[in-house]
């Protein structure tokens, strides 16, 4: 049995230690040595086997090719960052001037570059602030503006945002009281007006971003609520900062602010296409009140998020926007090219029409025309377990690999992954 220190001296494992850390490499060597004891491998193969068992990265997270047809798949990390945002994260990874003015040598506002970029993109906002997600933005608003007071909200907007978390529970946890008005399907302006009083902290409108209610329905527009004499806070959810003709029913920050909202909250990692963040936009006095609240310190974002957010706002169109506006004809051509190559290799494949969705709690009911590569269902498992993992969806007894969320430059990886899984 080769000694552990002798194996670890192998130049390849020395390099692995620098990349992954000594504990991970030593564990891989110990596992290989155990296989020698069990007679599974030869002693001289310990270094090779240990090296082969090492992960590619120090993190257990693995990059995945999302072919589910859901552009913002929460379980797959929602919006992929643009190359500009990825580069910005690398730049900010070391010591950086995140809260320091290099010109004067004095302390500066944290993440001022990201804040300035956000203010420039949404000029209708008198003030802007960033916290670690949209739920945090709501919690901060409720705590600062309505702790011990009432938040007026329509019963039709008491939504569950995923994984069992519900807006009512989130708001009540801040010490605020909910004053529910209207019914599940219909709420009128008079319902709000009848309960407004000295105990009202604000009126909250929550966009039902992950479901739709159709039929005999009615709701109150933001512009109607502004005359009630209390702040109007609007959770638009998906992070759309300006109107998109492809998503006519999805509220955007600019339009909601112009309609008279005092404060808007939104997500950074959905339709904006950036990192996870909670965006607060609105009246300067309200935003300043939230920014200076003690809870804001606990909810502040780190330098990597600020860097990625600024690059997303200032930089080129992020991947999620490209996927959203992908040309269906080109998607079909890409699918046909993949299918041709797969069939030539003897793989049962076909290009089929598909319907993609936005996902991530955005644009419910919107279907995006797409094309998928249809494969035998048993390929789903080896593709998920491959390198890189390819995740599709099973439908009608076939595995569908939808191209909507996949950049064209990754088609070669998809082809290679399928051929390997089918081989």
mmCIF file of C-alpha atoms in Angstrom:
data_model
loop_
_atom_site.group_PDB
_atom_site.id
_atom_site.type_symbol
_atom_site.label_atom_id
_atom_site.label_comp_id
_atom_site.label_asym_id
_atom_site.label_seq_id
_atom_site.Cartn_x
_atom_site.Cartn_y
_atom_site.Cartn_z
ATOM 1 C CA UNK A 1 0.000 0.000 0.000
ATOM 2 C CA UNK A 2 1.533 3.375 -0.990
ATOM 3 C CA UNK A 3 1.902 5.837 1.867
ATOM 4 C CA UNK A 4 -0.546 8.730 1.921
ATOM 5 C CA UNK A 5 2.139 11.414 1.933
ATOM 6 C CA UNK A 6 3.841 9.757 -1.036
ATOM 7 C CA UNK A 7 0.630 9.738 -3.033
ATOM 8 C CA UNK A 8 -0.123 13.348 -2.117
ATOM 9 C CA UNK A 9 3.294 14.314 -3.441
ATOM 10 C CA UNK A 10 2.169 13.393 -6.969
ATOM 11 C CA UNK A 11 2.355 16.700 -8.934
ATOM 12 C CA UNK A 12 -1.179 16.228 -10.221
ATOM 13 C CA UNK A 13 -2.524 15.891 -6.685
ATOM 14 C CA UNK A 14 -0.416 18.810 -5.496
ATOM 15 C CA UNK A 15 -2.119 20.932 -8.147
ATOM 16 C CA UNK A 16 -5.494 19.548 -7.051
ATOM 17 C CA UNK A 17 -4.776 20.552 -3.446
ATOM 18 C CA UNK A 18 -4.182 24.135 -4.565
ATOM 19 C CA UNK A 19 -7.514 24.109 -6.391
ATOM 20 C CA UNK A 20 -9.742 22.045 -4.086
ATOM 21 C CA UNK A 21 -8.006 22.030 -0.694
ATOM 22 C CA UNK A 22 -6.037 19.320 1.105
ATOM 23 C CA UNK A 23 -8.972 17.666 2.975
ATOM 24 C CA UNK A 24 -10.888 16.860 -0.230
ATOM 25 C CA UNK A 25 -7.830 15.434 -1.971
ATOM 26 C CA UNK A 26 -6.739 13.447 1.084
ATOM 27 C CA UNK A 27 -10.228 11.930 1.366
ATOM 28 C CA UNK A 28 -10.067 10.849 -2.284
ATOM 29 C CA UNK A 29 -6.684 9.204 -1.657
ATOM 30 C CA UNK A 30 -8.048 7.410 1.423
ATOM 31 C CA UNK A 31 -10.983 6.064 -0.607
ATOM 32 C CA UNK A 32 -8.602 4.807 -3.295
ATOM 33 C CA UNK A 33 -6.424 3.126 -0.662
ATOM 34 C CA UNK A 34 -9.499 1.392 0.727
ATOM 35 C CA UNK A 35 -10.237 0.019 -2.731
ATOM 36 C CA UNK A 36 -6.713 -1.455 -2.786
ATOM 37 C CA UNK A 37 -7.426 -3.225 0.512
ATOM 38 C CA UNK A 38 -10.628 -4.617 -0.974
ATOM 39 C CA UNK A 39 -8.749 -5.879 -4.000
ATOM 40 C CA UNK A 40 -10.587 -3.644 -6.466
ATOM 41 C CA UNK A 41 -7.542 -1.781 -7.814
ATOM 42 C CA UNK A 42 -3.771 -2.182 -7.847
ATOM 43 C CA UNK A 43 -1.557 -0.185 -5.430
ATOM 44 C CA UNK A 44 0.132 1.672 -8.270
ATOM 45 C CA UNK A 45 -3.262 2.977 -9.424
ATOM 46 C CA UNK A 46 -4.077 4.868 -6.213
ATOM 47 C CA UNK A 47 -3.042 8.310 -7.500
ATOM 48 C CA UNK A 48 -4.904 7.863 -10.807
ATOM 49 C CA UNK A 49 -8.082 6.645 -9.100
ATOM 50 C CA UNK A 50 -7.964 9.434 -6.503
ATOM 51 C CA UNK A 51 -7.488 12.029 -9.216
ATOM 52 C CA UNK A 52 -10.415 10.665 -11.241
ATOM 53 C CA UNK A 53 -12.673 10.813 -8.170
ATOM 54 C CA UNK A 54 -12.021 14.477 -7.440
ATOM 55 C CA UNK A 55 -14.762 17.008 -8.229
ATOM 56 C CA UNK A 56 -14.173 19.614 -10.894
ATOM 57 C CA UNK A 57 -14.870 22.497 -8.537
ATOM 58 C CA UNK A 58 -14.497 23.300 -4.852
ATOM 59 C CA UNK A 59 -18.251 23.883 -4.659
ATOM 60 C CA UNK A 60 -20.754 21.042 -4.776
ATOM 61 C CA UNK A 61 -22.955 23.121 -7.088
ATOM 62 C CA UNK A 62 -22.772 21.981 -10.703
ATOM 63 C CA UNK A 63 -23.474 24.057 -13.824
ATOM 64 C CA UNK A 64 -26.551 22.701 -15.600
ATOM 65 C CA UNK A 65 -27.896 23.100 -19.136
ATOM 66 C CA UNK A 66 -31.524 24.093 -18.626
ATOM 67 C CA UNK A 67 -33.665 22.478 -21.334
ATOM 68 C CA UNK A 68 -36.868 22.271 -19.307
ATOM 69 C CA UNK A 69 -38.597 25.005 -21.292
ATOM 70 C CA UNK A 70 -38.877 27.085 -18.106
ATOM 71 C CA UNK A 71 -36.704 30.158 -18.571
ATOM 72 C CA UNK A 72 -36.546 31.093 -14.881
ATOM 73 C CA UNK A 73 -36.438 27.713 -13.182
ATOM 74 C CA UNK A 74 -36.278 28.314 -9.426
ATOM 75 C CA UNK A 75 -34.725 24.916 -8.723
ATOM 76 C CA UNK A 76 -32.012 25.654 -11.293
ATOM 77 C CA UNK A 77 -31.095 29.058 -9.863
ATOM 78 C CA UNK A 78 -33.464 31.291 -11.866
ATOM 79 C CA UNK A 79 -31.746 33.813 -14.153
ATOM 80 C CA UNK A 80 -28.301 32.875 -15.487
ATOM 81 C CA UNK A 81 -25.897 35.793 -15.258
ATOM 82 C CA UNK A 82 -24.537 37.515 -18.344
ATOM 83 C CA UNK A 83 -20.813 37.220 -19.123
ATOM 84 C CA UNK A 84 -20.478 40.849 -18.035
ATOM 85 C CA UNK A 85 -22.037 40.057 -14.645
ATOM 86 C CA UNK A 86 -19.861 36.961 -14.209
ATOM 87 C CA UNK A 87 -16.779 39.054 -14.930
ATOM 88 C CA UNK A 88 -17.957 41.695 -12.460
ATOM 89 C CA UNK A 89 -18.262 39.052 -9.724
ATOM 90 C CA UNK A 90 -14.665 37.992 -10.379
ATOM 91 C CA UNK A 91 -13.484 41.607 -10.254
ATOM 92 C CA UNK A 92 -15.239 42.150 -6.920
ATOM 93 C CA UNK A 93 -14.062 38.876 -5.371
ATOM 94 C CA UNK A 94 -10.976 40.406 -3.737
ATOM 95 C CA UNK A 95 -10.509 43.636 -1.815
ATOM 96 C CA UNK A 96 -12.623 46.309 -3.486
ATOM 97 C CA UNK A 97 -13.900 49.842 -2.975
ATOM 98 C CA UNK A 98 -17.447 48.668 -2.207
ATOM 99 C CA UNK A 99 -17.777 51.177 0.650
ATOM 100 C CA UNK A 100 -14.728 53.379 0.167
ATOM 101 C CA UNK A 101 -14.010 56.534 -1.835
ATOM 102 C CA UNK A 102 -10.580 56.155 -3.444
ATOM 103 C CA UNK A 103 -10.461 59.867 -4.323
ATOM 104 C CA UNK A 104 -11.000 61.216 -0.816
ATOM 105 C CA UNK A 105 -9.974 58.238 1.289
ATOM 106 C CA UNK A 106 -13.266 58.480 3.187
ATOM 107 C CA UNK A 107 -16.096 56.035 3.691
ATOM 108 C CA UNK A 108 -18.657 56.039 0.857
ATOM 109 C CA UNK A 109 -22.191 54.750 0.355
ATOM 110 C CA UNK A 110 -22.108 51.003 -0.020
ATOM 111 C CA UNK A 111 -22.610 49.783 -3.576
ATOM 112 C CA UNK A 112 -23.107 53.279 -4.941
ATOM 113 C CA UNK A 113 -22.363 52.094 -8.499
ATOM 114 C CA UNK A 114 -25.209 49.577 -8.455
ATOM 115 C CA UNK A 115 -27.576 52.080 -6.826
ATOM 116 C CA UNK A 116 -26.735 54.735 -9.408
ATOM 117 C CA UNK A 117 -27.239 52.242 -12.240
ATOM 118 C CA UNK A 118 -30.640 51.219 -10.864
ATOM 119 C CA UNK A 119 -31.701 54.865 -10.471
ATOM 120 C CA UNK A 120 -30.673 55.574 -14.049
ATOM 121 C CA UNK A 121 -32.690 52.650 -15.430
ATOM 122 C CA UNK A 122 -35.789 53.655 -13.403
ATOM 123 C CA UNK A 123 -35.745 57.474 -13.461
ATOM 124 C CA UNK A 124 -39.319 57.632 -12.133
ATOM 125 C CA UNK A 125 -38.018 56.462 -8.741
ATOM 126 C CA UNK A 126 -37.005 59.270 -6.410
ATOM 127 C CA UNK A 127 -34.960 56.833 -4.353
ATOM 128 C CA UNK A 128 -33.686 53.279 -4.713
ATOM 129 C CA UNK A 129 -32.278 50.663 -2.367
ATOM 130 C CA UNK A 130 -31.190 47.027 -2.688
ATOM 131 C CA UNK A 131 -31.662 44.163 -0.204
ATOM 132 C CA UNK A 132 -31.084 40.430 -0.515
ATOM 133 C CA UNK A 133 -34.394 39.364 -2.117
ATOM 134 C CA UNK A 134 -37.917 40.568 -2.776
ATOM 135 C CA UNK A 135 -39.283 38.942 0.373
ATOM 136 C CA UNK A 136 -36.692 40.926 2.329
ATOM 137 C CA UNK A 137 -37.829 44.095 0.571
ATOM 138 C CA UNK A 138 -41.405 43.457 1.711
ATOM 139 C CA UNK A 139 -40.291 42.623 5.245
ATOM 140 C CA UNK A 140 -38.280 45.831 5.453
ATOM 141 C CA UNK A 141 -41.186 47.911 4.154
ATOM 142 C CA UNK A 142 -43.648 46.292 6.566
ATOM 143 C CA UNK A 143 -41.309 46.685 9.537
ATOM 144 C CA UNK A 144 -40.379 50.286 8.854
ATOM 145 C CA UNK A 145 -43.797 51.542 7.798
ATOM 146 C CA UNK A 146 -46.368 49.350 9.535
ATOM 147 C CA UNK A 147 -44.984 47.555 12.617
ATOM 148 C CA UNK A 148 -47.802 47.638 15.196
ATOM 149 C CA UNK A 149 -50.150 49.043 12.559
ATOM 150 C CA UNK A 150 -52.297 47.689 9.736
ATOM 151 C CA UNK A 151 -51.452 46.687 6.173
ATOM 152 C CA UNK A 152 -54.519 46.729 3.955
ATOM 153 C CA UNK A 153 -54.504 44.020 1.281
ATOM 154 C CA UNK A 154 -57.044 42.341 -0.987
ATOM 155 C CA UNK A 155 -57.936 38.741 -0.146
ATOM 156 C CA UNK A 156 -57.264 37.885 -3.778
ATOM 157 C CA UNK A 157 -53.611 38.865 -3.319
ATOM 158 C CA UNK A 158 -52.757 36.747 -0.261
ATOM 159 C CA UNK A 159 -50.462 34.572 -2.305
ATOM 160 C CA UNK A 160 -48.089 31.738 -1.508
ATOM 161 C CA UNK A 161 -44.693 32.472 -3.050
ATOM 162 C CA UNK A 162 -43.282 28.941 -3.024
ATOM 163 C CA UNK A 163 -41.885 26.269 -0.706
ATOM 164 C CA UNK A 164 -44.770 26.888 1.702
ATOM 165 C CA UNK A 165 -43.939 30.569 2.331
ATOM 166 C CA UNK A 166 -46.974 32.854 2.255
ATOM 167 C CA UNK A 167 -47.205 36.629 1.978
ATOM 168 C CA UNK A 168 -49.597 36.918 4.983
ATOM 169 C CA UNK A 169 -47.230 34.984 7.258
ATOM 170 C CA UNK A 170 -44.279 37.038 6.045
ATOM 171 C CA UNK A 171 -46.021 40.327 6.791
ATOM 172 C CA UNK A 172 -47.428 39.310 10.176
ATOM 173 C CA UNK A 173 -43.956 38.210 11.285
ATOM 174 C CA UNK A 174 -42.898 41.885 11.211
ATOM 175 C CA UNK A 175 -45.387 42.875 13.898
ATOM 176 C CA UNK A 176 -47.861 44.369 11.437
ATOM 177 C CA UNK A 177 -51.532 43.421 11.355
ATOM 178 C CA UNK A 178 -53.277 42.486 8.114
ATOM 179 C CA UNK A 179 -56.582 44.073 7.222
ATOM 180 C CA UNK A 180 -58.044 41.892 4.485
ATOM 181 C CA UNK A 181 -60.583 43.429 2.117
ATOM 182 C CA UNK A 182 -62.753 42.201 -0.719
ATOM 183 C CA UNK A 183 -63.072 38.586 -1.782
ATOM 184 C CA UNK A 184 -60.899 36.072 -3.585
ATOM 185 C CA UNK A 185 -62.195 37.095 -7.011
ATOM 186 C CA UNK A 186 -63.438 40.670 -6.586
ATOM 187 C CA UNK A 187 -62.216 43.693 -4.658
ATOM 188 C CA UNK A 188 -63.538 47.248 -5.126
ATOM 189 C CA UNK A 189 -62.119 50.652 -4.221
ATOM 190 C CA UNK A 190 -64.827 51.057 -1.582
ATOM 191 C CA UNK A 191 -63.493 47.951 0.187
ATOM 192 C CA UNK A 192 -60.182 49.722 0.728
ATOM 193 C CA UNK A 193 -61.712 53.102 1.540
ATOM 194 C CA UNK A 194 -63.961 51.650 4.235
ATOM 195 C CA UNK A 195 -61.052 50.362 6.354
ATOM 196 C CA UNK A 196 -58.495 53.172 5.971
ATOM 197 C CA UNK A 197 -57.870 54.917 9.282
ATOM 198 C CA UNK A 198 -55.278 56.160 11.782
ATOM 199 C CA UNK A 199 -53.930 52.611 12.225
ATOM 200 C CA UNK A 200 -53.250 52.104 8.516
ATOM 201 C CA UNK A 201 -49.551 51.805 7.733
ATOM 202 C CA UNK A 202 -49.988 51.362 4.004
ATOM 203 C CA UNK A 203 -52.036 49.697 1.288
ATOM 204 C CA UNK A 204 -50.286 46.757 -0.343
ATOM 205 C CA UNK A 205 -50.915 45.417 -3.819
ATOM 206 C CA UNK A 206 -49.292 42.091 -4.662
ATOM 207 C CA UNK A 207 -49.118 40.963 -8.264
ATOM 208 C CA UNK A 208 -50.423 37.363 -8.508
ATOM 209 C CA UNK A 209 -47.321 36.357 -10.431
ATOM 210 C CA UNK A 210 -47.670 32.584 -10.163
ATOM 211 C CA UNK A 211 -51.381 32.065 -10.854
ATOM 212 C CA UNK A 212 -54.342 33.525 -12.735
ATOM 213 C CA UNK A 213 -57.948 34.079 -11.710
ATOM 214 C CA UNK A 214 -60.378 34.299 -14.624
ATOM 215 C CA UNK A 215 -64.113 34.812 -14.993
ATOM 216 C CA UNK A 216 -66.148 37.035 -12.679
ATOM 217 C CA UNK A 217 -63.239 39.073 -11.309
ATOM 218 C CA UNK A 218 -62.411 42.630 -10.356
ATOM 219 C CA UNK A 219 -59.466 44.482 -8.846
ATOM 220 C CA UNK A 220 -58.424 48.050 -8.168
ATOM 221 C CA UNK A 221 -55.770 49.818 -10.213
ATOM 222 C CA UNK A 222 -52.829 51.476 -8.504
ATOM 223 C CA UNK A 223 -53.900 54.883 -9.808
ATOM 224 C CA UNK A 224 -57.233 54.537 -7.959
ATOM 225 C CA UNK A 225 -55.562 53.673 -4.665
ATOM 226 C CA UNK A 226 -53.388 56.776 -4.597
ATOM 227 C CA UNK A 227 -56.245 58.966 -3.420
ATOM 228 C CA UNK A 228 -56.760 57.097 -0.146
ATOM 229 C CA UNK A 229 -54.343 59.254 1.837
ATOM 230 C CA UNK A 230 -51.895 56.487 2.823
ATOM 231 C CA UNK A 231 -48.771 55.113 1.120
ATOM 232 C CA UNK A 232 -49.365 52.571 -1.653
ATOM 233 C CA UNK A 233 -46.778 49.786 -1.811
ATOM 234 C CA UNK A 234 -46.781 47.508 -4.857
ATOM 235 C CA UNK A 235 -44.981 44.169 -5.070
ATOM 236 C CA UNK A 236 -44.552 43.598 -8.819
ATOM 237 C CA UNK A 237 -42.559 40.435 -8.157
ATOM 238 C CA UNK A 238 -40.831 39.514 -11.383
ATOM 239 C CA UNK A 239 -38.438 42.443 -11.693
ATOM 240 C CA UNK A 240 -39.607 43.841 -15.016
ATOM 241 C CA UNK A 241 -38.339 47.427 -14.880
ATOM 242 C CA UNK A 242 -39.981 48.696 -18.069
ATOM 243 C CA UNK A 243 -42.887 47.447 -20.166
ATOM 244 C CA UNK A 244 -42.304 44.501 -22.497
ATOM 245 C CA UNK A 245 -44.799 44.069 -25.392
ATOM 246 C CA UNK A 246 -44.350 40.307 -25.163
ATOM 247 C CA UNK A 247 -45.712 40.373 -21.583
ATOM 248 C CA UNK A 248 -48.622 42.836 -21.689
ATOM 249 C CA UNK A 249 -50.131 41.740 -18.371
ATOM 250 C CA UNK A 250 -46.859 41.753 -16.419
ATOM 251 C CA UNK A 251 -46.493 44.951 -14.347
ATOM 252 C CA UNK A 252 -43.279 46.937 -14.676
ATOM 253 C CA UNK A 253 -41.687 49.283 -12.158
ATOM 254 C CA UNK A 254 -41.723 52.373 -14.370
ATOM 255 C CA UNK A 255 -45.434 52.126 -15.215
ATOM 256 C CA UNK A 256 -46.458 51.371 -11.624
ATOM 257 C CA UNK A 257 -44.498 54.356 -10.308
ATOM 258 C CA UNK A 258 -46.042 56.619 -12.948
ATOM 259 C CA UNK A 259 -49.459 55.359 -11.866
ATOM 260 C CA UNK A 260 -48.739 56.792 -8.418
ATOM 261 C CA UNK A 261 -47.267 53.997 -6.321
ATOM 262 C CA UNK A 262 -45.220 55.328 -3.411
ATOM 263 C CA UNK A 263 -42.990 52.267 -3.204
ATOM 264 C CA UNK A 264 -42.345 49.330 -5.544
ATOM 265 C CA UNK A 265 -40.594 46.070 -4.645
ATOM 266 C CA UNK A 266 -39.210 43.592 -7.179
ATOM 267 C CA UNK A 267 -36.797 40.693 -7.654
ATOM 268 C CA UNK A 268 -33.379 40.970 -9.275
ATOM 269 C CA UNK A 269 -33.012 37.367 -10.446
ATOM 270 C CA UNK A 270 -36.140 37.031 -12.554
ATOM 271 C CA UNK A 271 -37.020 39.088 -15.634
ATOM 272 C CA UNK A 272 -34.284 41.609 -14.873
ATOM 273 C CA UNK A 273 -31.838 38.763 -15.453
ATOM 274 C CA UNK A 274 -29.461 39.557 -12.598
ATOM 275 C CA UNK A 275 -28.442 38.114 -9.228
ATOM 276 C CA UNK A 276 -30.820 37.389 -6.364
ATOM 277 C CA UNK A 277 -31.727 40.762 -4.903
ATOM 278 C CA UNK A 278 -34.698 42.745 -3.667
ATOM 279 C CA UNK A 279 -35.223 46.094 -5.341
ATOM 280 C CA UNK A 280 -36.922 48.989 -3.551
ATOM 281 C CA UNK A 281 -37.917 51.942 -5.723
ATOM 282 C CA UNK A 282 -40.100 54.939 -4.981
ATOM 283 C CA UNK A 283 -40.463 58.111 -2.964
ATOM 284 C CA UNK A 284 -37.099 59.303 -1.711
ATOM 285 C CA UNK A 285 -38.330 59.928 1.832
ATOM 286 C CA UNK A 286 -39.773 56.412 2.132
ATOM 287 C CA UNK A 287 -36.713 54.744 0.614
ATOM 288 C CA UNK A 288 -34.439 56.732 2.963
ATOM 289 C CA UNK A 289 -36.589 55.689 5.909
ATOM 290 C CA UNK A 290 -36.211 52.040 4.924
ATOM 291 C CA UNK A 291 -32.499 52.392 4.175
ATOM 292 C CA UNK A 292 -31.783 53.822 7.616
ATOM 293 C CA UNK A 293 -33.914 51.314 9.531
ATOM 294 C CA UNK A 294 -31.845 48.965 11.751
ATOM 295 C CA UNK A 295 -33.251 45.916 9.937
ATOM 296 C CA UNK A 296 -31.716 47.149 6.682
ATOM 297 C CA UNK A 297 -28.297 46.182 8.018
ATOM 298 C CA UNK A 298 -29.368 42.549 8.387
ATOM 299 C CA UNK A 299 -30.824 42.499 4.880
ATOM 300 C CA UNK A 300 -28.011 44.213 2.996
ATOM 301 C CA UNK A 301 -26.412 42.538 -0.006
ATOM 302 C CA UNK A 302 -22.771 41.566 -0.369
ATOM 303 C CA UNK A 303 -20.241 43.050 -2.793
ATOM 304 C CA UNK A 304 -20.609 40.181 -5.282
ATOM 305 C CA UNK A 305 -24.336 40.783 -5.642
ATOM 306 C CA UNK A 306 -23.800 44.516 -6.028
ATOM 307 C CA UNK A 307 -21.183 43.925 -8.734
ATOM 308 C CA UNK A 308 -23.388 41.492 -10.667
ATOM 309 C CA UNK A 309 -26.426 43.763 -10.362
ATOM 310 C CA UNK A 310 -24.549 46.809 -11.645
ATOM 311 C CA UNK A 311 -23.146 44.846 -14.597
ATOM 312 C CA UNK A 312 -26.630 43.534 -15.409
ATOM 313 C CA UNK A 313 -28.082 47.047 -15.379
ATOM 314 C CA UNK A 314 -25.259 48.700 -17.321
ATOM 315 C CA UNK A 315 -24.119 45.828 -19.512
ATOM 316 C CA UNK A 316 -25.416 43.913 -22.541
ATOM 317 C CA UNK A 317 -28.754 42.134 -22.691
ATOM 318 C CA UNK A 318 -28.751 39.286 -20.138
ATOM 319 C CA UNK A 319 -29.433 35.665 -21.170
ATOM 320 C CA UNK A 320 -32.996 35.612 -19.863
ATOM 321 C CA UNK A 321 -33.953 38.534 -22.111
ATOM 322 C CA UNK A 322 -32.316 36.839 -25.085
ATOM 323 C CA UNK A 323 -34.229 33.631 -24.354
ATOM 324 C CA UNK A 324 -37.492 35.509 -23.890
ATOM 325 C CA UNK A 325 -37.177 37.155 -27.306
ATOM 326 C CA UNK A 326 -35.583 34.230 -29.162
ATOM 327 C CA UNK A 327 -36.738 33.792 -32.761
ATOM 328 C CA UNK A 328 -38.954 30.660 -32.946
ATOM 329 C CA UNK A 329 -37.807 30.010 -36.520
ATOM 330 C CA UNK A 330 -34.163 29.921 -35.459
ATOM 331 C CA UNK A 331 -35.041 27.633 -32.549
ATOM 332 C CA UNK A 332 -36.582 25.225 -35.042
ATOM 333 C CA UNK A 333 -33.519 25.333 -37.264
ATOM 334 C CA UNK A 334 -31.227 24.591 -34.327
ATOM 335 C CA UNK A 335 -33.400 21.668 -33.241
ATOM 336 C CA UNK A 336 -33.413 20.238 -36.774
ATOM 337 C CA UNK A 337 -29.615 20.462 -36.928
ATOM 338 C CA UNK A 338 -29.268 18.616 -33.628
ATOM 339 C CA UNK A 339 -31.751 15.953 -34.680
ATOM 340 C CA UNK A 340 -29.965 15.394 -37.975
ATOM 341 C CA UNK A 341 -26.651 14.810 -36.198
ATOM 342 C CA UNK A 342 -28.280 12.521 -33.616
ATOM 343 C CA UNK A 343 -30.109 10.437 -36.203
ATOM 344 C CA UNK A 344 -26.913 10.010 -38.175
ATOM 345 C CA UNK A 345 -25.405 8.559 -35.001
ATOM 346 C CA UNK A 346 -28.332 6.131 -34.629
ATOM 347 C CA UNK A 347 -30.177 8.001 -31.862
ATOM 348 C CA UNK A 348 -33.995 8.031 -31.886
ATOM 349 C CA UNK A 349 -34.580 11.783 -32.116
ATOM 350 C CA UNK A 350 -37.123 14.182 -33.604
ATOM 351 C CA UNK A 351 -37.734 17.928 -33.610
ATOM 352 C CA UNK A 352 -41.178 18.738 -32.170
ATOM 353 C CA UNK A 353 -43.115 21.962 -31.468
ATOM 354 C CA UNK A 354 -43.060 22.954 -27.806
ATOM 355 C CA UNK A 355 -44.415 25.597 -25.478
ATOM 356 C CA UNK A 356 -41.963 27.277 -23.089
ATOM 357 C CA UNK A 357 -42.894 29.389 -20.075
ATOM 358 C CA UNK A 358 -41.280 32.274 -18.203
ATOM 359 C CA UNK A 359 -41.393 30.560 -14.791
ATOM 360 C CA UNK A 360 -39.948 31.918 -11.558
ATOM 361 C CA UNK A 361 -43.278 33.459 -10.594
ATOM 362 C CA UNK A 362 -43.532 35.588 -13.725
ATOM 363 C CA UNK A 363 -46.041 35.982 -16.567
ATOM 364 C CA UNK A 364 -48.425 33.150 -15.604
ATOM 365 C CA UNK A 365 -50.368 31.854 -18.559
ATOM 366 C CA UNK A 366 -47.919 33.174 -21.167
ATOM 367 C CA UNK A 367 -46.789 30.471 -23.586
ATOM 368 C CA UNK A 368 -43.673 30.993 -25.670
ATOM 369 C CA UNK A 369 -43.488 29.056 -28.959
ATOM 370 C CA UNK A 370 -40.406 26.890 -29.028
ATOM 371 C CA UNK A 371 -38.948 23.690 -30.466
ATOM 372 C CA UNK A 372 -37.660 20.699 -28.531
ATOM 373 C CA UNK A 373 -35.556 17.682 -29.363
ATOM 374 C CA UNK A 374 -37.666 14.604 -28.556
ATOM 375 C CA UNK A 375 -35.716 11.617 -27.228
ATOM 376 C CA UNK A 376 -36.498 8.272 -25.565
ATOM 377 C CA UNK A 377 -37.559 8.843 -21.955
ATOM 378 C CA UNK A 378 -34.846 6.558 -20.446
ATOM 379 C CA UNK A 379 -32.191 9.086 -21.523
ATOM 380 C CA UNK A 380 -33.440 11.541 -18.880
ATOM 381 C CA UNK A 381 -31.425 9.952 -16.061
ATOM 382 C CA UNK A 382 -28.016 9.620 -17.773
ATOM 383 C CA UNK A 383 -28.368 13.152 -19.138
ATOM 384 C CA UNK A 384 -29.063 14.538 -15.656
ATOM 385 C CA UNK A 385 -26.095 12.635 -14.259
ATOM 386 C CA UNK A 386 -23.750 13.510 -17.096
ATOM 387 C CA UNK A 387 -21.111 16.216 -17.386
ATOM 388 C CA UNK A 388 -22.457 18.762 -17.903
ATOM 389 C CA UNK A 389 -25.884 17.755 -16.558
ATOM 390 C CA UNK A 390 -28.678 18.332 -19.087
ATOM 391 C CA UNK A 391 -32.155 18.721 -17.590
ATOM 392 C CA UNK A 392 -35.228 18.433 -19.808
ATOM 393 C CA UNK A 393 -38.844 17.491 -19.158
ATOM 394 C CA UNK A 394 -40.734 14.250 -19.679
ATOM 395 C CA UNK A 395 -43.972 14.582 -21.585
ATOM 396 C CA UNK A 396 -46.084 11.922 -23.286
ATOM 397 C CA UNK A 397 -43.524 9.217 -22.652
ATOM 398 C CA UNK A 398 -40.705 11.161 -24.332
ATOM 399 C CA UNK A 399 -37.870 13.313 -23.035
ATOM 400 C CA UNK A 400 -38.129 16.825 -24.462
ATOM 401 C CA UNK A 401 -35.053 19.051 -24.589
ATOM 402 C CA UNK A 402 -36.441 22.554 -25.140
ATOM 403 C CA UNK A 403 -34.021 25.020 -26.752
ATOM 404 C CA UNK A 404 -35.618 28.293 -25.555
ATOM 405 C CA UNK A 405 -33.287 28.795 -22.580
ATOM 406 C CA UNK A 406 -30.149 27.427 -24.261
ATOM 407 C CA UNK A 407 -27.717 29.820 -25.980
ATOM 408 C CA UNK A 408 -26.851 28.708 -29.546
ATOM 409 C CA UNK A 409 -23.171 28.345 -28.662
ATOM 410 C CA UNK A 410 -24.032 25.467 -26.318
ATOM 411 C CA UNK A 411 -25.692 23.289 -28.971
ATOM 412 C CA UNK A 412 -22.431 21.404 -29.432
ATOM 413 C CA UNK A 413 -22.351 20.512 -25.730
ATOM 414 C CA UNK A 414 -25.946 19.317 -25.914
ATOM 415 C CA UNK A 415 -25.141 17.099 -28.885
ATOM 416 C CA UNK A 416 -22.099 15.625 -27.174
ATOM 417 C CA UNK A 417 -24.045 15.031 -23.945
ATOM 418 C CA UNK A 418 -26.881 13.182 -25.735
ATOM 419 C CA UNK A 419 -24.477 11.036 -27.748
ATOM 420 C CA UNK A 420 -22.632 10.097 -24.564
ATOM 421 C CA UNK A 421 -25.883 9.299 -22.712
ATOM 422 C CA UNK A 422 -27.151 7.184 -25.601
ATOM 423 C CA UNK A 423 -23.847 5.393 -26.196
#
